[in-house]
Amino acid sequence: MAIKVRFWGVRGSIPCPGDNTVKYGGNTACLELRFGDENRLVIVDAGSGIRELGNSLLRTDLPKGPLKTSIFITHTHWDHIMGYPFFTPIYIPKTELKVYGPVTYEEDTLDKIIGGQLRYRYFPVRQSELAAQINYYQLQETEMDLGGGLKVRTKYLNHPIMCLGYRFEFGGKSFCTVYDTEPFKNVFESDPASPDYDAEAFKEGEIAAKQENEKILKFIHGADLVVYDTQYTHKEYTQGKVGWGHSTFEFAINAGHKAGVKKLLFFHHDPMRTDKELDELVLKYQKQIQGKSKLQFEAAYEGQLITI
Ligand SMILES: [Zn+2]
Ligand SMILES: [Zn+2]
């Protein structure tokens, strides 16, 4: 066993508990990663799902000694950090926490954005009162050796604020996160009849978008498991969701196939998407690729555990 991934939250945008989200779950993004026989813990994102993860750690890890772990935040949109004040280990003395993530503006530090949720205007406890030792590290596109054979690579994604994809490598296995992101597009006017149209700029824009999309394919190339943003169907995306920073099932499947990914998990489910709809969509796409691609895929659900 090299890497274990457990999903504590798979939704995008906002928690959405209810009758229609029982199977896939209603919490926002949080992943528990475990590496090797030592069961080394790394967390990705602190959406509302991290509350349950914290409770689970009190039972599984805390009895063995103080918790020392890292949280890698993909970006600081609220659905990815809202669970942080409810992550119980931050109230426990001797917890050592490293919080990594990107910021869009240098003066808006991670400490202020994430830890800043612990202020009286939002919450009854202030960051300065936390018992844990917490350090924040701002990340850009980079490669880091986390020691013990664990490496992580980051990649800029296409989202309204700075957002990173992560690629973890351990024991010959690789695991990637690619959300929240949408396909890179030509930013120049495409209509030759428009006064803003510039043929040369349009051509360059086409090349630049293609190159950026290819960089993502390279980033996930050959990965054993990739968690990909599939908030929308292609139809939904083209009907008013362009520029919102999310991908489609069709785009994710194509990317996974082209990059030779072994298994793809649909993730960042739209809060409006019911269990029934998700089941139907997965079946529909599985039928569409039958005989055309070896790519395996399914929709991630809360509580799911995958070992690679
Ligand atoms: Zn999100
Ligand atoms: Zn976002």
Short mmCIF file of C-alpha atoms and ligand atoms in Angstrom, two decimals:
data_model
loop_
_atom_site.label_atom_id
_atom_site.label_comp_id
_atom_site.label_asym_id
_atom_site.label_seq_id
_atom_site.Cartn_x
_atom_site.Cartn_y
_atom_site.Cartn_z
CA MET A 1 0.00 0.00 0.00
CA ALA A 2 1.40 3.38 -1.02
CA ILE A 3 -1.32 6.02 -0.92
CA LYS A 4 -4.79 5.98 0.63
CA VAL A 5 -7.30 8.71 -0.17
CA ARG A 6 -10.44 9.24 1.88
CA PHE A 7 -13.08 11.78 0.92
CA TRP A 8 -14.65 13.85 3.71
CA GLY A 9 -16.28 16.39 1.40
CA VAL A 10 -16.88 16.29 -2.34
CA ARG A 11 -19.20 19.25 -3.01
CA GLY A 12 -18.49 22.61 -4.53
CA SER A 13 -19.62 26.04 -3.47
CA ILE A 14 -21.67 25.39 -0.30
CA PRO A 15 -22.63 22.49 1.99
CA CYS A 16 -25.91 20.99 0.82
CA PRO A 17 -27.27 18.36 3.22
CA GLY A 18 -30.69 16.95 2.37
CA ASP A 19 -32.66 14.07 0.95
CA ASN A 20 -31.09 14.45 -2.49
CA THR A 21 -27.45 14.34 -1.36
CA VAL A 22 -27.40 11.33 1.00
CA LYS A 23 -25.37 9.03 -1.25
CA TYR A 24 -22.64 11.43 -2.44
CA GLY A 25 -22.69 13.68 0.62
CA GLY A 26 -23.24 17.36 1.25
CA ASN A 27 -19.92 18.59 2.69
CA THR A 28 -17.48 20.78 0.77
CA ALA A 29 -13.95 19.76 -0.21
CA CYS A 30 -11.71 17.87 2.20
CA LEU A 31 -9.45 14.90 1.45
CA GLU A 32 -7.46 12.77 3.86
CA LEU A 33 -4.30 11.30 2.35
CA ARG A 34 -2.28 8.56 4.07
CA PHE A 35 1.15 7.53 2.93
CA GLY A 36 2.94 4.23 3.49
CA ASP A 37 2.92 1.82 6.39
CA GLU A 38 3.41 4.68 8.85
CA ASN A 39 0.02 6.04 7.76
CA ARG A 40 1.50 9.53 7.45
CA LEU A 41 -1.30 12.07 7.23
CA VAL A 42 -1.66 14.95 4.78
CA ILE A 43 -4.90 16.88 4.31
CA VAL A 44 -6.07 18.64 1.16
CA ASP A 45 -8.52 21.51 1.69
CA ALA A 46 -10.45 22.58 4.74
CA GLY A 47 -14.03 22.66 3.47
CA SER A 48 -16.87 21.69 5.77
CA GLY A 49 -15.80 18.02 5.53
CA ILE A 50 -12.74 18.71 7.68
CA ARG A 51 -14.94 18.90 10.80
CA GLU A 52 -15.72 15.18 10.53
CA LEU A 53 -12.09 14.40 9.69
CA GLY A 54 -11.01 16.22 12.86
CA ASN A 55 -13.43 14.13 14.92
CA SER A 56 -12.13 10.97 13.29
CA LEU A 57 -8.51 11.94 14.09
CA LEU A 58 -9.42 12.33 17.76
CA ARG A 59 -10.27 8.62 17.76
CA THR A 60 -7.56 7.25 15.44
CA ASP A 61 -4.44 9.42 15.75
CA LEU A 62 -4.63 11.49 18.94
CA PRO A 63 -4.45 8.48 21.30
CA LYS A 64 -1.01 7.72 19.78
CA GLY A 65 0.38 11.20 20.50
CA PRO A 66 0.15 14.83 19.38
CA LEU A 67 -0.99 15.40 15.83
CA LYS A 68 1.66 16.68 13.42
CA THR A 69 0.32 17.25 9.94
CA SER A 70 0.00 19.53 6.93
CA ILE A 71 -3.02 20.96 5.18
CA PHE A 72 -2.58 21.85 1.51
CA ILE A 73 -5.21 24.40 0.50
CA THR A 74 -6.00 24.49 -3.23
CA HIS A 75 -7.21 28.10 -2.97
CA THR A 76 -8.91 30.32 -0.47
CA HIS A 77 -12.48 30.37 -1.79
CA TRP A 78 -14.79 29.94 1.14
CA ASP A 79 -15.96 26.41 0.29
CA HIS A 80 -12.32 25.27 0.67
CA ILE A 81 -11.56 26.93 4.01
CA MET A 82 -14.91 27.23 5.85
CA GLY A 83 -14.37 24.10 7.93
CA TYR A 84 -11.07 25.30 9.38
CA PRO A 85 -12.48 26.87 12.59
CA PHE A 86 -14.28 23.56 13.26
CA PHE A 87 -11.17 21.37 12.90
CA THR A 88 -10.87 20.29 16.54
CA PRO A 89 -7.10 19.54 16.54
CA ILE A 90 -6.36 23.31 16.33
CA TYR A 91 -7.70 23.61 19.90
CA ILE A 92 -5.47 20.85 21.25
CA PRO A 93 -2.07 21.74 22.77
CA LYS A 94 0.96 20.15 21.09
CA THR A 95 -0.80 19.85 17.72
CA GLU A 96 1.68 21.00 15.05
CA LEU A 97 0.03 22.17 11.87
CA LYS A 98 1.55 23.47 8.64
CA VAL A 99 -0.92 25.18 6.34
CA TYR A 100 0.19 25.56 2.71
CA GLY A 101 -1.63 27.40 -0.05
CA PRO A 102 -1.59 30.08 -2.72
CA VAL A 103 -2.58 33.71 -2.27
CA THR A 104 -3.64 36.07 -5.04
CA TYR A 105 -2.40 39.30 -3.46
CA GLU A 106 0.83 39.30 -1.45
CA GLU A 107 -0.57 41.61 1.23
CA ASP A 108 -3.46 39.20 1.83
CA THR A 109 -1.49 36.49 3.62
CA LEU A 110 -2.77 32.94 4.21
CA ASP A 111 -2.61 33.64 7.90
CA LYS A 112 -5.05 36.55 7.47
CA ILE A 113 -7.36 34.80 5.00
CA ILE A 114 -7.65 31.35 6.61
CA GLY A 115 -6.84 32.10 10.25
CA GLY A 116 -8.75 35.38 9.91
CA GLN A 117 -12.00 33.41 9.98
CA LEU A 118 -11.31 33.07 13.71
CA ARG A 119 -12.32 36.61 14.63
CA TYR A 120 -15.14 37.76 16.84
CA ARG A 121 -17.10 39.13 13.87
CA TYR A 122 -17.40 35.60 12.47
CA PHE A 123 -16.65 33.22 15.32
CA PRO A 124 -16.50 33.09 19.14
CA VAL A 125 -12.80 32.13 19.34
CA ARG A 126 -9.87 34.20 18.08
CA GLN A 127 -6.87 32.80 16.23
CA SER A 128 -4.55 34.06 18.97
CA GLU A 129 -6.34 31.78 21.46
CA LEU A 130 -5.65 28.55 19.55
CA ALA A 131 -3.63 25.99 21.49
CA ALA A 132 -1.99 24.38 18.47
CA GLN A 133 1.24 25.55 16.91
CA ILE A 134 0.26 26.66 13.41
CA ASN A 135 2.52 27.92 10.63
CA TYR A 136 1.38 29.21 7.25
CA TYR A 137 3.36 28.88 4.02
CA GLN A 138 2.46 30.66 0.79
CA LEU A 139 2.84 28.45 -2.27
CA GLN A 140 3.35 29.10 -5.93
CA GLU A 141 4.00 26.72 -8.81
CA THR A 142 6.76 24.60 -7.34
CA GLU A 143 8.10 21.21 -6.37
CA MET A 144 8.72 20.21 -2.76
CA ASP A 145 10.35 17.26 -1.09
CA LEU A 146 8.32 16.61 2.06
CA GLY A 147 10.78 13.99 3.32
CA GLY A 148 10.31 10.27 3.89
CA GLY A 149 9.94 9.67 0.14
CA LEU A 150 6.97 12.00 -0.27
CA LYS A 151 7.09 14.66 -2.96
CA VAL A 152 4.53 17.20 -4.06
CA ARG A 153 4.33 19.28 -7.22
CA THR A 154 1.95 22.20 -7.73
CA LYS A 155 0.38 23.59 -10.90
CA TYR A 156 -1.49 26.84 -11.56
CA LEU A 157 -5.07 26.15 -12.58
CA ASN A 158 -7.60 28.38 -14.35
CA HIS A 159 -9.83 29.95 -11.69
CA PRO A 160 -10.88 33.53 -10.85
CA ILE A 161 -8.27 33.58 -8.04
CA MET A 162 -4.94 31.82 -7.69
CA CYS A 163 -5.63 28.10 -7.41
CA LEU A 164 -3.23 25.17 -7.34
CA GLY A 165 -3.45 21.57 -8.49
CA TYR A 166 -1.38 19.14 -6.41
CA ARG A 167 0.49 16.06 -7.52
CA PHE A 168 1.69 13.81 -4.70
CA GLU A 169 4.26 11.11 -5.47
CA PHE A 170 5.02 8.33 -3.04
CA GLY A 171 6.27 4.73 -3.35
CA GLY A 172 6.00 4.79 -7.15
CA LYS A 173 2.36 5.95 -7.06
CA SER A 174 0.93 9.31 -7.97
CA PHE A 175 -2.21 11.15 -6.93
CA CYS A 176 -3.42 14.49 -8.37
CA THR A 177 -6.05 17.07 -7.56
CA VAL A 178 -7.28 19.28 -10.42
CA TYR A 179 -10.08 21.50 -9.12
CA ASP A 180 -11.31 24.33 -9.11
CA THR A 181 -10.47 24.95 -12.73
CA GLU A 182 -11.93 25.37 -16.18
CA PRO A 183 -10.40 24.82 -19.60
CA PHE A 184 -8.03 27.62 -20.63
CA LYS A 185 -9.60 29.69 -23.39
CA ASN A 186 -8.52 32.18 -26.02
CA VAL A 187 -9.02 35.57 -24.36
CA PHE A 188 -9.09 37.48 -27.66
CA GLU A 189 -12.13 38.37 -29.76
CA SER A 190 -13.03 35.47 -32.07
CA ASP A 191 -15.61 37.18 -34.30
CA PRO A 192 -13.97 38.63 -37.44
CA ALA A 193 -16.95 40.99 -37.81
CA SER A 194 -16.23 42.63 -34.44
CA PRO A 195 -14.24 45.91 -34.39
CA ASP A 196 -12.08 44.37 -31.61
CA TYR A 197 -11.03 41.44 -33.80
CA ASP A 198 -7.31 41.17 -34.42
CA ALA A 199 -6.36 38.13 -36.48
CA GLU A 200 -2.82 37.96 -35.16
CA ALA A 201 -3.85 38.31 -31.50
CA PHE A 202 -6.58 35.71 -31.98
CA LYS A 203 -4.09 33.25 -33.44
CA GLU A 204 -1.68 33.79 -30.56
CA GLY A 205 -4.53 33.39 -28.08
CA GLU A 206 -5.43 30.03 -29.60
CA ILE A 207 -1.85 28.81 -29.22
CA ALA A 208 -1.53 30.09 -25.64
CA ALA A 209 -4.78 28.39 -24.54
CA LYS A 210 -3.75 25.12 -26.16
CA GLN A 211 -0.34 25.27 -24.45
CA GLU A 212 -1.87 25.92 -21.03
CA ASN A 213 -4.30 23.00 -21.44
CA GLU A 214 -1.41 20.79 -22.50
CA LYS A 215 0.50 21.75 -19.34
CA ILE A 216 -2.38 20.35 -17.28
CA LEU A 217 -2.27 17.10 -19.28
CA LYS A 218 1.45 16.89 -18.61
CA PHE A 219 0.85 17.55 -14.92
CA ILE A 220 -1.56 14.59 -14.56
CA HIS A 221 0.24 12.37 -17.08
CA GLY A 222 0.15 8.69 -16.11
CA ALA A 223 -1.22 9.38 -12.63
CA ASP A 224 -2.79 6.48 -10.76
CA LEU A 225 -5.63 8.59 -9.43
CA VAL A 226 -6.85 12.06 -10.40
CA VAL A 227 -9.61 14.02 -8.70
CA TYR A 228 -11.04 16.40 -11.31
CA ASP A 229 -13.45 19.31 -11.25
CA THR A 230 -16.73 18.27 -12.89
CA GLN A 231 -19.16 20.81 -11.51
CA TYR A 232 -21.04 21.07 -14.83
CA THR A 233 -22.09 19.11 -17.87
CA HIS A 234 -20.92 20.57 -21.18
CA LYS A 235 -24.45 21.81 -21.84
CA GLU A 236 -24.72 23.58 -18.47
CA TYR A 237 -21.27 25.10 -18.91
CA THR A 238 -22.02 26.62 -22.29
CA GLN A 239 -25.34 27.99 -21.02
CA GLY A 240 -24.03 30.74 -18.78
CA LYS A 241 -21.25 29.17 -16.65
CA VAL A 242 -18.21 30.10 -18.75
CA GLY A 243 -15.69 32.07 -16.70
CA TRP A 244 -16.89 30.70 -13.33
CA GLY A 245 -13.75 28.58 -12.97
CA HIS A 246 -15.15 25.06 -13.26
CA SER A 247 -14.83 22.18 -15.69
CA THR A 248 -17.21 19.73 -17.27
CA PHE A 249 -17.52 15.94 -17.15
CA GLU A 250 -16.74 15.85 -20.87
CA PHE A 251 -13.56 17.91 -20.53
CA ALA A 252 -12.34 15.91 -17.50
CA ILE A 253 -12.92 12.56 -19.25
CA ASN A 254 -11.08 13.78 -22.32
CA ALA A 255 -8.17 15.07 -20.25
CA GLY A 256 -7.95 11.83 -18.24
CA HIS A 257 -8.01 9.75 -21.42
CA LYS A 258 -5.41 11.84 -23.24
CA ALA A 259 -3.07 11.93 -20.23
CA GLY A 260 -3.19 8.18 -19.70
CA VAL A 261 -4.66 8.51 -16.21
CA LYS A 262 -5.54 5.18 -14.59
CA LYS A 263 -8.52 6.33 -12.59
CA LEU A 264 -10.47 9.57 -12.62
CA LEU A 265 -12.83 10.75 -9.90
CA PHE A 266 -15.48 13.35 -10.59
CA PHE A 267 -15.36 15.97 -7.85
CA HIS A 268 -16.65 19.39 -6.76
CA HIS A 269 -20.22 18.30 -7.48
CA ASP A 270 -22.64 21.14 -8.02
CA PRO A 271 -24.76 21.64 -4.87
CA MET A 272 -27.85 21.39 -7.12
CA ARG A 273 -26.81 17.95 -8.43
CA THR A 274 -28.93 15.18 -6.89
CA ASP A 275 -27.73 11.63 -6.14
CA LYS A 276 -29.99 10.34 -8.91
CA GLU A 277 -28.61 12.79 -11.46
CA LEU A 278 -25.01 11.93 -10.58
CA ASP A 279 -25.74 8.20 -10.92
CA GLU A 280 -27.33 8.78 -14.30
CA LEU A 281 -24.50 10.99 -15.55
CA VAL A 282 -21.81 8.45 -14.59
CA LEU A 283 -23.71 5.69 -16.41
CA LYS A 284 -24.23 7.88 -19.46
CA TYR A 285 -20.54 8.74 -19.78
CA GLN A 286 -19.46 5.15 -19.10
CA LYS A 287 -21.62 4.01 -22.01
CA GLN A 288 -20.20 6.75 -24.23
CA ILE A 289 -16.58 5.70 -23.78
CA GLN A 290 -17.19 1.94 -23.84
CA GLY A 291 -14.70 0.33 -26.21
CA LYS A 292 -13.05 3.69 -26.90
CA SER A 293 -11.01 4.28 -23.75
CA LYS A 294 -9.53 2.28 -20.89
CA LEU A 295 -10.05 5.19 -18.53
CA GLN A 296 -11.94 4.26 -15.39
CA PHE A 297 -14.05 6.86 -13.67
CA GLU A 298 -16.74 7.35 -11.06
CA ALA A 299 -18.13 10.17 -8.95
CA ALA A 300 -16.38 10.72 -5.61
CA TYR A 301 -18.60 10.34 -2.55
CA GLU A 302 -18.24 11.26 1.10
CA GLY A 303 -16.66 8.42 3.09
CA GLN A 304 -15.10 6.85 -0.01
CA LEU A 305 -11.69 5.26 0.54
CA ILE A 306 -9.40 4.49 -2.38
CA THR A 307 -6.04 2.77 -2.07
CA ILE A 308 -3.44 3.02 -4.84
ZN ZN B 1 -14.74 25.36 -4.86
ZN ZN B 2 -13.12 28.17 -6.14
#
